[in-house]
Amino acid sequence: MINGFLQFLKKQKLAIQLAKEDMLFLLYPLEMFQTTIPLSRFFLRKSSLSPAQRVENYISTHHDTLLSLYSTTLALSYNIQPPRHASATLKGDIEIKHALSLQDYSLGEELVPELVSSNPTLDEDYLLNTLELNSDMRLYSAELSELQTYASECGEAIPISVDWQQTSSEKLFVFFEDEITDSVSLPTNAQHNLAAIFFHLLYHKAYLVLDWQSVLYNNQGKVFWRDFSVIRNLTPELQKYALQNMLEKTAPKNSDEHNVKRALDLLRYYCPQVNLVELSKQIGGKILSDFKTHDNEWSKINSPHLQQLNADDGHNRIPLSSKNLYQLLKSKPMPKHLGKSSLYYWGPLILAAFLIYYFL
């Protein structure tokens, strides 16, 4: 009973934070938050900003939180442009990342299964692994170092040195000898380098880097990721799907392929001036040429298409329809059972909500 009440308080605290930012609409589809929404409305502060701007402002001030962790994943899953943030300059020994709080971690374990049930494109194992990776900065640092080793084979990666003496389970420190820019918008040479590293990792190392929130680059255009998730040991079938999606925009059929498509969509978003189709063919075409489909060599089937394909640079994102996610969520009616509750029942919970708001 006590554990249940503590879980309720954690959910209520998050709902109140979102109400203050006029972002309660994010919780409407999730059944686990329905008991917290009525109380949270007492703290609602209406905003004149668009829903996307509200989310971006919140993430910029709550960077290492549960909402920030999954913001890019969820945005791309609903065909919405991922949140943007202002560019920053980094140099020296800097704390670049902080672990999720224990409260966010436990809430994430409860939230992920419901997110997956409400959106079949999401992969529960992947989301839980991402949660685990961001719960301890020593784990994250080890992943970053391994990724850095593989990326350095391309020659376009920024050499990043983890400061292991200062890095702990809670904080990740990295030393930048030269000035580095952390940004969503990249110069052309940095776009080319990002794409080259991405495809090298994908096709030669079976590493899928996905759901990053920004990219680091220096004055030479060398790049690396600051925030990222990764799927190791990508199967040959998923590597093949990645190339097919690049060449033909092949639709995904399961959550694993949705992970690949989401990563490719994000790469298109960050590299609008790069011919990603041609680069993907150059790096991935040879190692995938011996794949067989229906007892025929995949390369023979697709060879004419590969020779004739001339894709334009960039990627035109599909515009949202008038019934976008926000409108759908905003128009969703509240469950009927929430509209009729006595003051006798809600009075103590309202008091608890105020205590959470002012003292936690």
PDB file of C-alpha atoms in Angstrom, residues 154-331:
ATOM      1  CA  CYS A 154      36.583   6.685 -40.444  1.00  0.00           C
ATOM      2  CA  GLY A 155      38.860   9.622 -39.642  1.00  0.00           C
ATOM      3  CA  GLU A 156      35.896  12.020 -39.424  1.00  0.00           C
ATOM      4  CA  ALA A 157      35.189  11.560 -35.697  1.00  0.00           C
ATOM      5  CA  ILE A 158      36.115  14.009 -32.956  1.00  0.00           C
ATOM      6  CA  PRO A 159      38.591  12.377 -30.532  1.00  0.00           C
ATOM      7  CA  ILE A 160      36.733  12.368 -27.211  1.00  0.00           C
ATOM      8  CA  SER A 161      38.489  11.614 -23.930  1.00  0.00           C
ATOM      9  CA  VAL A 162      36.383  10.539 -20.956  1.00  0.00           C
ATOM     10  CA  ASP A 163      37.749  11.920 -17.686  1.00  0.00           C
ATOM     11  CA  TRP A 164      37.480   8.678 -15.724  1.00  0.00           C
ATOM     12  CA  GLN A 165      38.774  10.263 -12.504  1.00  0.00           C
ATOM     13  CA  GLN A 166      35.844  12.663 -12.290  1.00  0.00           C
ATOM     14  CA  THR A 167      33.227  10.503 -14.009  1.00  0.00           C
ATOM     15  CA  SER A 168      30.935   8.705 -11.563  1.00  0.00           C
ATOM     16  CA  SER A 169      27.638   6.847 -11.642  1.00  0.00           C
ATOM     17  CA  GLU A 170      25.879  10.240 -11.631  1.00  0.00           C
ATOM     18  CA  LYS A 171      28.090  12.456 -13.809  1.00  0.00           C
ATOM     19  CA  LEU A 172      29.979  12.092 -17.096  1.00  0.00           C
ATOM     20  CA  PHE A 173      32.999  14.349 -17.634  1.00  0.00           C
ATOM     21  CA  VAL A 174      34.694  14.689 -21.014  1.00  0.00           C
ATOM     22  CA  PHE A 175      37.812  16.659 -21.911  1.00  0.00           C
ATOM     23  CA  PHE A 176      37.730  18.721 -25.110  1.00  0.00           C
ATOM     24  CA  GLU A 177      41.161  20.013 -26.057  1.00  0.00           C
ATOM     25  CA  ASP A 178      39.768  22.262 -28.784  1.00  0.00           C
ATOM     26  CA  GLU A 179      36.583  24.301 -28.991  1.00  0.00           C
ATOM     27  CA  ILE A 180      33.560  22.155 -29.859  1.00  0.00           C
ATOM     28  CA  THR A 181      30.055  23.206 -30.939  1.00  0.00           C
ATOM     29  CA  ASP A 182      27.032  21.275 -29.718  1.00  0.00           C
ATOM     30  CA  SER A 183      24.180  21.859 -32.149  1.00  0.00           C
ATOM     31  CA  VAL A 184      21.220  20.538 -34.129  1.00  0.00           C
ATOM     32  CA  SER A 185      22.236  22.472 -37.278  1.00  0.00           C
ATOM     33  CA  LEU A 186      25.476  21.282 -38.865  1.00  0.00           C
ATOM     34  CA  PRO A 187      27.694  22.810 -41.577  1.00  0.00           C
ATOM     35  CA  THR A 188      27.902  20.840 -44.818  1.00  0.00           C
ATOM     36  CA  ASN A 189      31.222  19.125 -44.127  1.00  0.00           C
ATOM     37  CA  ALA A 190      29.993  18.028 -40.687  1.00  0.00           C
ATOM     38  CA  GLN A 191      26.836  16.598 -42.285  1.00  0.00           C
ATOM     39  CA  HIS A 192      28.934  14.494 -44.674  1.00  0.00           C
ATOM     40  CA  ASN A 193      31.132  13.244 -41.834  1.00  0.00           C
ATOM     41  CA  LEU A 194      28.150  12.389 -39.635  1.00  0.00           C
ATOM     42  CA  ALA A 195      26.563  10.347 -42.421  1.00  0.00           C
ATOM     43  CA  ALA A 196      29.836   8.558 -43.206  1.00  0.00           C
ATOM     44  CA  ILE A 197      30.345   7.561 -39.565  1.00  0.00           C
ATOM     45  CA  PHE A 198      26.710   6.517 -39.194  1.00  0.00           C
ATOM     46  CA  PHE A 199      26.822   4.192 -42.226  1.00  0.00           C
ATOM     47  CA  HIS A 200      30.271   2.831 -41.281  1.00  0.00           C
ATOM     48  CA  LEU A 201      28.952   1.823 -37.864  1.00  0.00           C
ATOM     49  CA  LEU A 202      25.729   0.474 -39.353  1.00  0.00           C
ATOM     50  CA  TYR A 203      27.155  -1.648 -42.161  1.00  0.00           C
ATOM     51  CA  HIS A 204      30.654  -2.538 -40.942  1.00  0.00           C
ATOM     52  CA  LYS A 205      30.216  -2.755 -37.159  1.00  0.00           C
ATOM     53  CA  ALA A 206      26.521  -3.726 -36.907  1.00  0.00           C
ATOM     54  CA  TYR A 207      25.952  -0.720 -34.623  1.00  0.00           C
ATOM     55  CA  LEU A 208      22.792   1.334 -35.004  1.00  0.00           C
ATOM     56  CA  VAL A 209      23.102   4.792 -33.434  1.00  0.00           C
ATOM     57  CA  LEU A 210      19.693   6.379 -32.942  1.00  0.00           C
ATOM     58  CA  ASP A 211      17.549   8.917 -31.099  1.00  0.00           C
ATOM     59  CA  TRP A 212      20.325  11.460 -30.494  1.00  0.00           C
ATOM     60  CA  GLN A 213      19.364  15.002 -29.485  1.00  0.00           C
ATOM     61  CA  SER A 214      22.336  16.944 -30.856  1.00  0.00           C
ATOM     62  CA  VAL A 215      25.717  16.503 -32.531  1.00  0.00           C
ATOM     63  CA  LEU A 216      29.178  17.803 -31.622  1.00  0.00           C
ATOM     64  CA  TYR A 217      31.399  19.250 -34.349  1.00  0.00           C
ATOM     65  CA  ASN A 218      34.687  21.165 -34.511  1.00  0.00           C
ATOM     66  CA  ASN A 219      36.094  23.727 -36.951  1.00  0.00           C
ATOM     67  CA  GLN A 220      37.306  20.912 -39.230  1.00  0.00           C
ATOM     68  CA  GLY A 221      33.828  19.427 -39.495  1.00  0.00           C
ATOM     69  CA  LYS A 222      34.683  16.336 -37.460  1.00  0.00           C
ATOM     70  CA  VAL A 223      31.690  15.091 -35.482  1.00  0.00           C
ATOM     71  CA  PHE A 224      30.413  12.878 -32.697  1.00  0.00           C
ATOM     72  CA  TRP A 225      27.242  12.406 -30.683  1.00  0.00           C
ATOM     73  CA  ARG A 226      26.684  13.922 -27.257  1.00  0.00           C
ATOM     74  CA  ASP A 227      23.384  12.145 -26.483  1.00  0.00           C
ATOM     75  CA  PHE A 228      22.680   8.862 -28.192  1.00  0.00           C
ATOM     76  CA  SER A 229      21.223   5.402 -27.859  1.00  0.00           C
ATOM     77  CA  VAL A 230      22.659   2.387 -29.584  1.00  0.00           C
ATOM     78  CA  ILE A 231      21.587  -1.086 -30.665  1.00  0.00           C
ATOM     79  CA  ARG A 232      24.496  -3.506 -30.855  1.00  0.00           C
ATOM     80  CA  ASN A 233      24.912  -6.593 -32.999  1.00  0.00           C
ATOM     81  CA  LEU A 234      22.420  -5.543 -35.623  1.00  0.00           C
ATOM     82  CA  THR A 235      21.337  -8.605 -37.607  1.00  0.00           C
ATOM     83  CA  PRO A 236      22.205  -8.932 -41.314  1.00  0.00           C
ATOM     84  CA  GLU A 237      18.481  -8.832 -42.058  1.00  0.00           C
ATOM     85  CA  LEU A 238      18.147  -5.430 -40.379  1.00  0.00           C
ATOM     86  CA  GLN A 239      21.249  -4.158 -42.193  1.00  0.00           C
ATOM     87  CA  LYS A 240      19.597  -5.241 -45.406  1.00  0.00           C
ATOM     88  CA  TYR A 241      16.379  -3.467 -44.430  1.00  0.00           C
ATOM     89  CA  ALA A 242      18.349  -0.273 -43.741  1.00  0.00           C
ATOM     90  CA  LEU A 243      19.684  -0.265 -47.305  1.00  0.00           C
ATOM     91  CA  GLN A 244      16.266  -1.091 -48.741  1.00  0.00           C
ATOM     92  CA  ASN A 245      14.705   1.754 -46.775  1.00  0.00           C
ATOM     93  CA  MET A 246      17.339   4.148 -48.060  1.00  0.00           C
ATOM     94  CA  LEU A 247      16.912   3.053 -51.664  1.00  0.00           C
ATOM     95  CA  GLU A 248      13.182   2.507 -51.841  1.00  0.00           C
ATOM     96  CA  LYS A 249      11.683   3.959 -48.615  1.00  0.00           C
ATOM     97  CA  THR A 250      10.576   0.425 -47.729  1.00  0.00           C
ATOM     98  CA  ALA A 251       8.018   0.566 -44.921  1.00  0.00           C
ATOM     99  CA  PRO A 252       8.900  -1.173 -41.631  1.00  0.00           C
ATOM    100  CA  LYS A 253       7.029  -4.327 -40.650  1.00  0.00           C
ATOM    101  CA  ASN A 254       7.967  -4.709 -36.984  1.00  0.00           C
ATOM    102  CA  SER A 255       9.426  -2.771 -34.053  1.00  0.00           C
ATOM    103  CA  ASP A 256      13.013  -3.717 -34.980  1.00  0.00           C
ATOM    104  CA  GLU A 257      12.592  -2.234 -38.449  1.00  0.00           C
ATOM    105  CA  HIS A 258      10.874   0.800 -36.932  1.00  0.00           C
ATOM    106  CA  ASN A 259      14.048   1.374 -34.880  1.00  0.00           C
ATOM    107  CA  VAL A 260      16.101   1.348 -38.093  1.00  0.00           C
ATOM    108  CA  LYS A 261      13.697   3.623 -39.956  1.00  0.00           C
ATOM    109  CA  ARG A 262      13.629   6.095 -37.053  1.00  0.00           C
ATOM    110  CA  ALA A 263      17.436   6.295 -37.085  1.00  0.00           C
ATOM    111  CA  LEU A 264      17.493   6.854 -40.858  1.00  0.00           C
ATOM    112  CA  ASP A 265      14.783   9.531 -40.612  1.00  0.00           C
ATOM    113  CA  LEU A 266      16.831  11.325 -37.961  1.00  0.00           C
ATOM    114  CA  LEU A 267      19.943  11.134 -40.143  1.00  0.00           C
ATOM    115  CA  ARG A 268      17.972  12.663 -43.032  1.00  0.00           C
ATOM    116  CA  TYR A 269      16.865  15.452 -40.706  1.00  0.00           C
ATOM    117  CA  TYR A 270      20.451  16.248 -39.638  1.00  0.00           C
ATOM    118  CA  CYS A 271      22.014  15.868 -43.099  1.00  0.00           C
ATOM    119  CA  PRO A 272      19.733  17.648 -45.618  1.00  0.00           C
ATOM    120  CA  GLN A 273      22.677  18.561 -47.895  1.00  0.00           C
ATOM    121  CA  VAL A 274      24.035  15.015 -48.233  1.00  0.00           C
ATOM    122  CA  ASN A 275      23.010  12.499 -50.877  1.00  0.00           C
ATOM    123  CA  LEU A 276      22.398   9.768 -48.342  1.00  0.00           C
ATOM    124  CA  VAL A 277      21.194   7.286 -50.960  1.00  0.00           C
ATOM    125  CA  GLU A 278      24.483   7.358 -52.859  1.00  0.00           C
ATOM    126  CA  LEU A 279      26.564   7.291 -49.681  1.00  0.00           C
ATOM    127  CA  SER A 280      24.562   4.360 -48.343  1.00  0.00           C
ATOM    128  CA  LYS A 281      25.128   2.485 -51.611  1.00  0.00           C
ATOM    129  CA  GLN A 282      28.887   3.182 -51.484  1.00  0.00           C
ATOM    130  CA  ILE A 283      29.356   2.015 -47.896  1.00  0.00           C
ATOM    131  CA  GLY A 284      26.684  -0.655 -47.603  1.00  0.00           C
ATOM    132  CA  GLY A 285      26.123  -1.947 -51.111  1.00  0.00           C
ATOM    133  CA  LYS A 286      29.185  -4.197 -51.377  1.00  0.00           C
ATOM    134  CA  ILE A 287      28.827  -5.996 -48.065  1.00  0.00           C
ATOM    135  CA  LEU A 288      25.122  -6.577 -48.691  1.00  0.00           C
ATOM    136  CA  SER A 289      25.469  -7.666 -52.327  1.00  0.00           C
ATOM    137  CA  ASP A 290      25.424 -11.387 -51.498  1.00  0.00           C
ATOM    138  CA  PHE A 291      22.119 -11.348 -49.641  1.00  0.00           C
ATOM    139  CA  LYS A 292      19.590 -13.755 -51.103  1.00  0.00           C
ATOM    140  CA  THR A 293      15.862 -13.190 -51.327  1.00  0.00           C
ATOM    141  CA  HIS A 294      13.472 -15.883 -52.603  1.00  0.00           C
ATOM    142  CA  ASP A 295      16.423 -18.026 -53.737  1.00  0.00           C
ATOM    143  CA  ASN A 296      17.825 -15.213 -55.890  1.00  0.00           C
ATOM    144  CA  GLU A 297      20.783 -12.991 -55.165  1.00  0.00           C
ATOM    145  CA  TRP A 298      19.580  -9.672 -53.809  1.00  0.00           C
ATOM    146  CA  SER A 299      22.206  -7.731 -55.763  1.00  0.00           C
ATOM    147  CA  LYS A 300      21.031  -9.142 -59.102  1.00  0.00           C
ATOM    148  CA  ILE A 301      17.433  -8.244 -58.344  1.00  0.00           C
ATOM    149  CA  ASN A 302      18.287  -4.678 -57.412  1.00  0.00           C
ATOM    150  CA  SER A 303      21.231  -4.000 -59.722  1.00  0.00           C
ATOM    151  CA  PRO A 304      19.209  -2.225 -62.467  1.00  0.00           C
ATOM    152  CA  HIS A 305      17.501  -0.091 -59.883  1.00  0.00           C
ATOM    153  CA  LEU A 306      20.811   0.824 -58.233  1.00  0.00           C
ATOM    154  CA  GLN A 307      22.259   1.948 -61.564  1.00  0.00           C
ATOM    155  CA  GLN A 308      19.296   4.119 -62.504  1.00  0.00           C
ATOM    156  CA  LEU A 309      18.542   5.683 -59.137  1.00  0.00           C
ATOM    157  CA  ASN A 310      19.388   9.380 -58.955  1.00  0.00           C
ATOM    158  CA  ALA A 311      17.991  10.753 -55.698  1.00  0.00           C
ATOM    159  CA  ASP A 312      17.914  14.445 -54.903  1.00  0.00           C
ATOM    160  CA  ASP A 313      19.899  15.793 -51.985  1.00  0.00           C
ATOM    161  CA  GLY A 314      18.035  16.250 -48.738  1.00  0.00           C
ATOM    162  CA  HIS A 315      14.799  14.862 -47.489  1.00  0.00           C
ATOM    163  CA  ASN A 316      11.339  16.385 -47.619  1.00  0.00           C
ATOM    164  CA  ARG A 317       9.581  15.507 -44.391  1.00  0.00           C
ATOM    165  CA  ILE A 318       5.945  14.522 -44.649  1.00  0.00           C
ATOM    166  CA  PRO A 319       3.871  17.455 -43.353  1.00  0.00           C
ATOM    167  CA  LEU A 320       1.573  16.741 -40.466  1.00  0.00           C
ATOM    168  CA  SER A 321      -2.093  16.493 -41.256  1.00  0.00           C
ATOM    169  CA  SER A 322      -4.591  18.822 -39.635  1.00  0.00           C
ATOM    170  CA  LYS A 323      -5.316  16.040 -37.182  1.00  0.00           C
ATOM    171  CA  ASN A 324      -1.877  16.137 -35.626  1.00  0.00           C
ATOM    172  CA  LEU A 325      -0.922  14.472 -32.386  1.00  0.00           C
ATOM    173  CA  TYR A 326      -1.612  17.520 -30.259  1.00  0.00           C
ATOM    174  CA  GLN A 327      -5.088  18.034 -31.636  1.00  0.00           C
ATOM    175  CA  LEU A 328      -5.888  14.371 -31.205  1.00  0.00           C
ATOM    176  CA  LEU A 329      -4.687  14.414 -27.627  1.00  0.00           C
ATOM    177  CA  LYS A 330      -6.305  17.736 -26.841  1.00  0.00           C
ATOM    178  CA  SER A 331      -9.665  16.579 -28.133  1.00  0.00           C
TER     179      SER A 331
END
